[in-house]
Amino acid sequence: MNEEYYRKFVTLGLLFALAILVFSMLKPVLLSAVLGILFSFMFMPVYKWMNKFIKQKTVSALIICILLIVLILLPFWFFTPIVIDQSIQIYTVVQKADFITPLKAFFPKFFASEKFSAEVGSILYSFTTNAVNYAVNEFSSIILNAPTLIMQLFVVLFTLFFMLRDQDEFLSYLESLLPFSESVQKKLFQKTKDITASVIFGTIIMGGLQGILTGIGFFIFGVPNALLMTLLAIIVGILPIVGTSIIWIPIVVYLFVSGNNISGIGVLIFGLASAGLDNLLKPIIVSQRSEMHPSLILFGIVGGFFLFGALGFLLGPLILAYLLIIVEVYRNKSSDGFFMQHPVSK
């Protein structure tokens, strides 16, 4: 008995030690591998459609990887220098900007005190300067860390290729590891698929489309540094509750204050259209799928950003979602949960 106990203890100890070593070894590329898995989920419909005609899993997966390279590298190659240049231009403008005069024109009573106005102006100046500095440093670091990013991209593509080609084998192996009954496994996989699609397409993709639509208005009506503003609109468009309005409303105010009334009206129309896009397309995208409470998505995005950086916008909500899936499976109720709901059940 003691010998058997000793063997189990040594085996568990070795497994634990090896698990720590493997985690430490893979930690630098772990996020890239996870991103590759998520990309495989996004591109799986395209892969299946393509494979109907090609009928070669390896070739179809390879074409998807090449497509992803084009979608990532071409915008990076063309837009990064422009965004850095526009960030520097904004930084230069911020150094000379008068934040208080426009605010006094719109809220004269609120900014009647000169001391209060000066303090608010100092806060806005400091915030804007720090934000622009952060943006410039981030884009500059992308260029400086290009060799590392290329290696990370290789891991993403490697993971994407094998997850597309060998998805069935991977899922079968994963099922063999789960300590659940077949019915619970089926429910778990279906909920995971639904909530992943809901977060990726209903939140991330929808937010990106709203930001792009807002950016089209910036370009059409000649907003200064339109590319950088569009990029910011895409980022904040992903955030639930916040949305693209935090970008286009100040720009509309700036255009009206500077006398560009036609441009202001045009950007306002595109901004309102981007806000309405959520109500128009999201029910179609999220239909028949589980949906997370918006507050949890917001917490997941913000917390994920602090923990994982830019990838946190995607990983944060998904990690929270997968925790909720386990809770819902454990709860085993037919009714909707508070944090996770199914649209068709209402």
Coordinates of C-alpha atoms in Angstrom, one line a residue:
M1 CA 0.0 0.0 0.0
N2 CA 2.8 2.4 0.9
E3 CA 4.7 1.5 -2.3
E4 CA 1.6 2.1 -4.4
Y5 CA 1.0 5.4 -2.6
Y6 CA 4.6 6.4 -3.2
R7 CA 4.4 5.6 -6.9
K8 CA 1.3 7.8 -7.3
F9 CA 2.9 10.6 -5.4
V10 CA 6.1 10.4 -7.5
T11 CA 4.0 10.2 -10.7
L12 CA 1.9 13.3 -9.7
G13 CA 5.0 15.1 -8.7
L14 CA 6.7 14.4 -12.1
L15 CA 3.6 15.5 -14.0
F16 CA 3.3 18.7 -12.0
A17 CA 7.0 19.5 -12.5
L18 CA 6.8 18.8 -16.2
A19 CA 3.6 20.8 -16.5
I20 CA 5.3 23.8 -15.0
L21 CA 8.3 23.4 -17.3
V22 CA 6.2 23.1 -20.3
F23 CA 4.1 26.1 -19.4
S24 CA 7.2 28.1 -18.7
M25 CA 8.6 27.0 -22.1
L26 CA 5.4 27.8 -24.0
K27 CA 4.4 30.9 -22.1
P28 CA 6.1 33.4 -24.7
V29 CA 4.0 31.9 -27.5
L30 CA 0.9 30.8 -25.6
L31 CA -1.1 33.8 -26.6
S32 CA -0.1 33.4 -30.2
A33 CA -1.3 29.8 -30.1
V34 CA -4.6 30.8 -28.5
L35 CA -5.0 33.5 -31.2
G36 CA -4.4 30.8 -33.9
I37 CA -7.1 28.7 -32.4
L38 CA -9.5 31.6 -32.4
F39 CA -8.6 32.4 -36.0
S40 CA -9.4 28.8 -36.9
F41 CA -12.8 29.3 -35.4
M42 CA -13.4 32.5 -37.4
F43 CA -12.1 31.0 -40.7
M44 CA -13.7 27.6 -40.3
P45 CA -16.8 28.4 -42.4
V46 CA -14.6 29.7 -45.2
Y47 CA -12.3 26.6 -44.9
K48 CA -15.3 24.2 -45.1
W49 CA -16.7 26.0 -48.1
M50 CA -13.3 26.0 -49.9
N51 CA -12.7 22.4 -49.1
K52 CA -15.9 21.4 -50.9
F53 CA -14.3 22.4 -54.1
I54 CA -10.7 21.6 -53.5
K55 CA -11.3 18.4 -51.5
Q56 CA -7.8 18.6 -50.0
K57 CA -7.6 19.6 -46.4
T58 CA -3.9 20.5 -46.4
V59 CA -4.3 22.8 -49.5
S60 CA -7.5 24.5 -48.1
A61 CA -5.8 25.2 -44.8
L62 CA -2.7 26.5 -46.5
I63 CA -4.8 28.9 -48.6
I64 CA -6.5 30.2 -45.5
C65 CA -3.1 30.8 -43.9
I66 CA -1.9 32.7 -47.0
L67 CA -5.1 34.8 -46.9
L68 CA -4.5 35.7 -43.2
I69 CA -0.9 36.7 -44.0
V70 CA -2.2 39.1 -46.7
L71 CA -4.9 40.5 -44.3
I72 CA -2.4 41.2 -41.6
L73 CA 0.8 42.2 -43.4
L74 CA -0.6 44.5 -46.1
P75 CA -2.4 46.8 -43.8
F76 CA 0.5 46.7 -41.4
W77 CA 3.0 47.6 -44.2
F78 CA 1.0 50.5 -45.6
F79 CA -0.8 52.0 -42.6
T80 CA 1.7 51.8 -39.7
P81 CA 4.0 54.6 -41.1
I82 CA 0.9 56.8 -41.8
V83 CA -0.5 56.2 -38.3
I84 CA 2.8 57.1 -36.6
D85 CA 3.1 60.3 -38.7
Q86 CA -0.5 61.3 -37.9
S87 CA 0.2 60.6 -34.2
I88 CA 3.2 62.9 -34.3
Q89 CA 1.0 65.6 -36.0
I90 CA -1.6 65.3 -33.3
Y91 CA 1.0 65.5 -30.6
T92 CA 2.3 68.8 -32.2
V93 CA -1.2 70.2 -32.4
V94 CA -1.9 69.2 -28.8
Q95 CA 1.0 71.3 -27.6
K96 CA -0.6 74.4 -29.0
A97 CA -4.3 73.4 -28.5
D98 CA -6.7 75.6 -26.6
F99 CA -9.1 73.2 -24.9
I100 CA -11.0 75.7 -22.8
T101 CA -12.3 78.2 -25.3
P102 CA -14.6 75.7 -27.1
L103 CA -15.8 74.4 -23.8
K104 CA -16.6 78.0 -22.6
A105 CA -18.5 78.6 -25.8
F106 CA -20.8 75.6 -25.1
F107 CA -20.9 75.7 -21.3
P108 CA -20.3 79.4 -20.3
K109 CA -21.8 79.0 -16.8
F110 CA -19.9 75.8 -16.0
F111 CA -16.6 77.4 -16.9
A112 CA -17.2 80.9 -15.5
S113 CA -14.4 80.4 -12.9
E114 CA -11.0 81.1 -14.5
K115 CA -9.2 78.9 -11.8
F116 CA -11.5 76.0 -12.5
S117 CA -11.1 76.5 -16.3
A118 CA -7.3 76.5 -16.0
E119 CA -7.4 73.2 -13.9
V120 CA -9.7 71.5 -16.4
G121 CA -7.5 72.7 -19.3
S122 CA -4.4 71.4 -17.6
I123 CA -6.1 68.0 -17.0
L124 CA -7.3 67.7 -20.6
Y125 CA -3.8 68.8 -21.9
S126 CA -2.1 66.2 -19.7
F127 CA -4.5 63.4 -20.7
T128 CA -4.3 64.1 -24.4
T129 CA -0.5 64.4 -24.4
N130 CA -0.1 61.1 -22.5
A131 CA -2.6 59.4 -24.8
V132 CA -0.8 60.5 -27.9
N133 CA 2.6 59.6 -26.4
Y134 CA 1.3 56.2 -25.6
A135 CA 0.0 55.7 -29.1
V136 CA 3.3 56.8 -30.7
N137 CA 5.3 54.6 -28.4
E138 CA 3.1 51.5 -29.1
F139 CA 3.3 51.9 -32.9
S140 CA 7.1 52.5 -32.7
S141 CA 7.6 49.4 -30.6
I142 CA 5.7 47.4 -33.2
I143 CA 8.4 48.3 -35.7
L144 CA 11.3 47.8 -33.3
N145 CA 10.0 44.4 -32.3
A146 CA 9.3 43.3 -35.8
P147 CA 11.5 40.1 -35.6
T148 CA 9.7 38.9 -32.5
L149 CA 6.3 39.7 -34.0
I150 CA 7.2 37.7 -37.1
M151 CA 8.0 34.7 -34.9
Q152 CA 4.7 35.1 -33.1
L153 CA 2.9 35.3 -36.4
F154 CA 4.5 32.1 -37.5
V155 CA 3.1 30.4 -34.3
V156 CA -0.3 31.8 -35.1
L157 CA -0.2 30.5 -38.7
F158 CA 1.2 27.1 -37.6
T159 CA -1.6 26.7 -35.0
L160 CA -4.2 27.9 -37.5
F161 CA -3.1 25.5 -40.2
F162 CA -3.3 22.4 -38.0
M163 CA -6.5 23.4 -36.2
L164 CA -8.2 23.8 -39.5
R165 CA -6.9 20.6 -41.0
D166 CA -7.1 18.4 -37.9
Q167 CA -10.1 19.9 -36.1
D168 CA -12.0 16.6 -35.8
E169 CA -9.1 14.7 -34.4
F170 CA -8.3 17.5 -31.9
L171 CA -12.0 17.6 -30.7
S172 CA -12.1 13.9 -30.3
Y173 CA -8.9 14.0 -28.2
L174 CA -10.3 16.8 -26.1
E175 CA -13.5 14.9 -25.5
S176 CA -11.5 11.9 -24.3
L177 CA -9.9 14.1 -21.6
L178 CA -13.1 15.7 -20.2
P179 CA -14.5 14.0 -17.1
F180 CA -18.2 14.5 -18.2
S181 CA -20.9 12.3 -19.6
E182 CA -21.6 12.4 -23.3
S183 CA -24.7 14.5 -23.0
V184 CA -22.9 17.1 -20.8
Q185 CA -19.9 17.1 -23.3
K186 CA -22.3 17.8 -26.2
K187 CA -23.9 20.6 -24.2
L188 CA -20.6 22.0 -23.2
F189 CA -19.2 22.1 -26.8
Q190 CA -22.3 23.6 -28.2
K191 CA -22.4 26.4 -25.6
T192 CA -18.7 27.0 -26.1
K193 CA -19.2 27.3 -29.9
D194 CA -22.3 29.6 -29.5
I195 CA -20.7 32.0 -27.0
T196 CA -17.4 32.1 -28.9
A197 CA -19.3 33.1 -32.1
S198 CA -21.4 35.6 -30.1
V199 CA -18.3 37.3 -28.6
I200 CA -16.2 37.3 -31.8
F201 CA -18.8 38.2 -34.3
G202 CA -21.4 40.0 -32.2
T203 CA -18.9 42.1 -30.2
I204 CA -15.4 42.2 -31.8
I205 CA -16.4 42.1 -35.5
M206 CA -19.5 44.3 -34.9
G207 CA -17.4 46.9 -33.1
G208 CA -14.9 46.9 -35.8
L209 CA -17.5 47.4 -38.5
Q210 CA -19.0 50.3 -36.5
G211 CA -15.5 51.9 -36.3
I212 CA -14.9 51.4 -40.0
L213 CA -18.3 53.0 -40.9
T214 CA -17.4 56.0 -38.6
G215 CA -14.0 56.2 -40.3
I216 CA -15.5 56.3 -43.8
G217 CA -17.3 59.5 -42.6
F218 CA -14.0 60.9 -41.4
F219 CA -12.4 60.3 -44.8
I220 CA -15.3 61.6 -46.9
F221 CA -15.6 64.9 -44.9
G222 CA -11.9 65.6 -44.6
V223 CA -11.4 65.1 -40.8
P224 CA -7.7 65.7 -40.0
N225 CA -5.7 62.5 -39.3
A226 CA -8.6 60.4 -40.4
L227 CA -6.7 57.1 -40.4
L228 CA -5.6 57.4 -36.7
M229 CA -9.2 58.6 -35.8
T230 CA -10.6 55.6 -37.6
L231 CA -8.2 53.2 -35.8
L232 CA -9.3 54.7 -32.4
A233 CA -13.0 54.4 -33.4
I234 CA -12.5 50.7 -34.2
I235 CA -10.9 50.1 -30.8
V236 CA -13.5 51.9 -28.8
G237 CA -16.3 50.5 -31.0
I238 CA -15.5 47.1 -29.6
L239 CA -16.2 48.3 -26.1
P240 CA -19.8 47.7 -25.0
I241 CA -21.7 50.8 -23.7
V242 CA -18.8 53.1 -24.8
G243 CA -18.9 52.7 -28.6
T244 CA -17.7 54.9 -31.3
S245 CA -19.5 58.0 -30.0
I246 CA -16.6 58.8 -27.7
I247 CA -14.6 59.5 -30.9
W248 CA -17.0 61.1 -33.3
I249 CA -18.9 63.3 -30.9
P250 CA -15.8 65.4 -30.0
I251 CA -14.9 65.6 -33.7
V252 CA -18.4 66.8 -34.6
V253 CA -18.1 69.5 -31.9
Y254 CA -14.7 70.5 -33.2
L255 CA -16.0 70.7 -36.8
F256 CA -18.9 72.9 -35.7
V257 CA -16.7 75.2 -33.5
S258 CA -14.2 75.6 -36.4
G259 CA -17.0 76.6 -38.8
N260 CA -17.1 73.4 -40.9
N261 CA -20.8 72.9 -40.5
I262 CA -21.3 70.6 -43.6
S263 CA -18.5 68.3 -42.5
G264 CA -19.9 68.3 -38.9
I265 CA -23.3 67.3 -40.2
G266 CA -21.8 64.6 -42.4
V267 CA -19.7 63.1 -39.6
L268 CA -22.8 63.2 -37.3
I269 CA -24.8 61.2 -39.8
F270 CA -22.1 58.6 -40.2
G271 CA -21.7 58.4 -36.4
L272 CA -25.4 57.9 -35.9
A273 CA -25.4 55.3 -38.6
S274 CA -22.6 53.4 -36.9
A275 CA -24.6 53.4 -33.7
G276 CA -27.6 52.1 -35.5
L277 CA -25.6 49.4 -37.2
D278 CA -25.5 47.5 -33.9
N279 CA -29.3 47.3 -33.7
L280 CA -29.5 46.3 -37.4
L281 CA -26.9 43.6 -37.7
K282 CA -26.3 42.2 -34.2
P283 CA -29.6 40.4 -33.9
I284 CA -28.8 38.7 -37.2
I285 CA -25.3 37.7 -36.2
V286 CA -26.2 36.6 -32.7
S287 CA -29.5 34.9 -33.6
Q288 CA -29.7 31.4 -32.3
R289 CA -26.6 31.9 -30.1
S290 CA -26.0 32.4 -26.4
E291 CA -25.3 36.0 -25.5
M292 CA -23.3 37.4 -22.6
H293 CA -24.4 40.4 -20.5
P294 CA -22.8 43.6 -21.9
S295 CA -21.3 44.5 -18.5
L296 CA -19.4 41.3 -18.4
I297 CA -18.1 41.8 -21.9
L298 CA -16.9 45.3 -20.9
F299 CA -15.2 43.9 -17.7
G300 CA -13.6 41.1 -19.8
I301 CA -12.2 43.5 -22.4
V302 CA -10.8 46.0 -19.9
G303 CA -9.4 43.3 -17.6
G304 CA -8.1 41.3 -20.5
F305 CA -6.3 44.4 -21.9
F306 CA -4.5 45.0 -18.6
L307 CA -3.5 41.4 -18.4
F308 CA -2.8 40.4 -22.1
G309 CA -2.4 43.8 -23.8
A310 CA -4.1 44.3 -27.2
L311 CA -5.1 40.6 -27.4
G312 CA -7.1 41.1 -24.2
F313 CA -9.8 42.7 -26.2
L314 CA -10.5 39.3 -27.6
L315 CA -9.3 36.9 -24.9
G316 CA -10.8 38.7 -21.8
P317 CA -14.5 38.3 -22.7
L318 CA -13.9 34.7 -23.9
I319 CA -12.2 33.7 -20.7
L320 CA -15.2 35.0 -18.7
A321 CA -17.5 33.4 -21.2
Y322 CA -16.0 30.0 -20.7
L323 CA -16.2 30.3 -17.0
L324 CA -19.9 31.1 -17.3
I325 CA -20.4 28.1 -19.6
I326 CA -19.0 25.8 -16.9
V327 CA -21.3 27.5 -14.3
E328 CA -24.4 27.1 -16.7
V329 CA -23.6 23.4 -17.3
Y330 CA -23.3 22.9 -13.5
R331 CA -26.5 24.9 -12.9
N332 CA -28.2 22.6 -15.4
K333 CA -31.4 24.8 -15.7
S334 CA -33.6 25.2 -18.8
S335 CA -34.2 28.9 -18.0
D336 CA -31.7 31.7 -19.0
G337 CA -29.0 32.7 -16.6
F338 CA -28.5 36.3 -15.5
F339 CA -25.1 36.7 -17.2
M340 CA -25.8 34.5 -20.2
Q341 CA -29.0 34.5 -22.2
H342 CA -30.3 32.9 -25.3
P343 CA -32.2 35.4 -27.6
V344 CA -34.7 32.9 -29.0
S345 CA -36.0 31.9 -25.6
K346 CA -37.5 35.3 -25.0

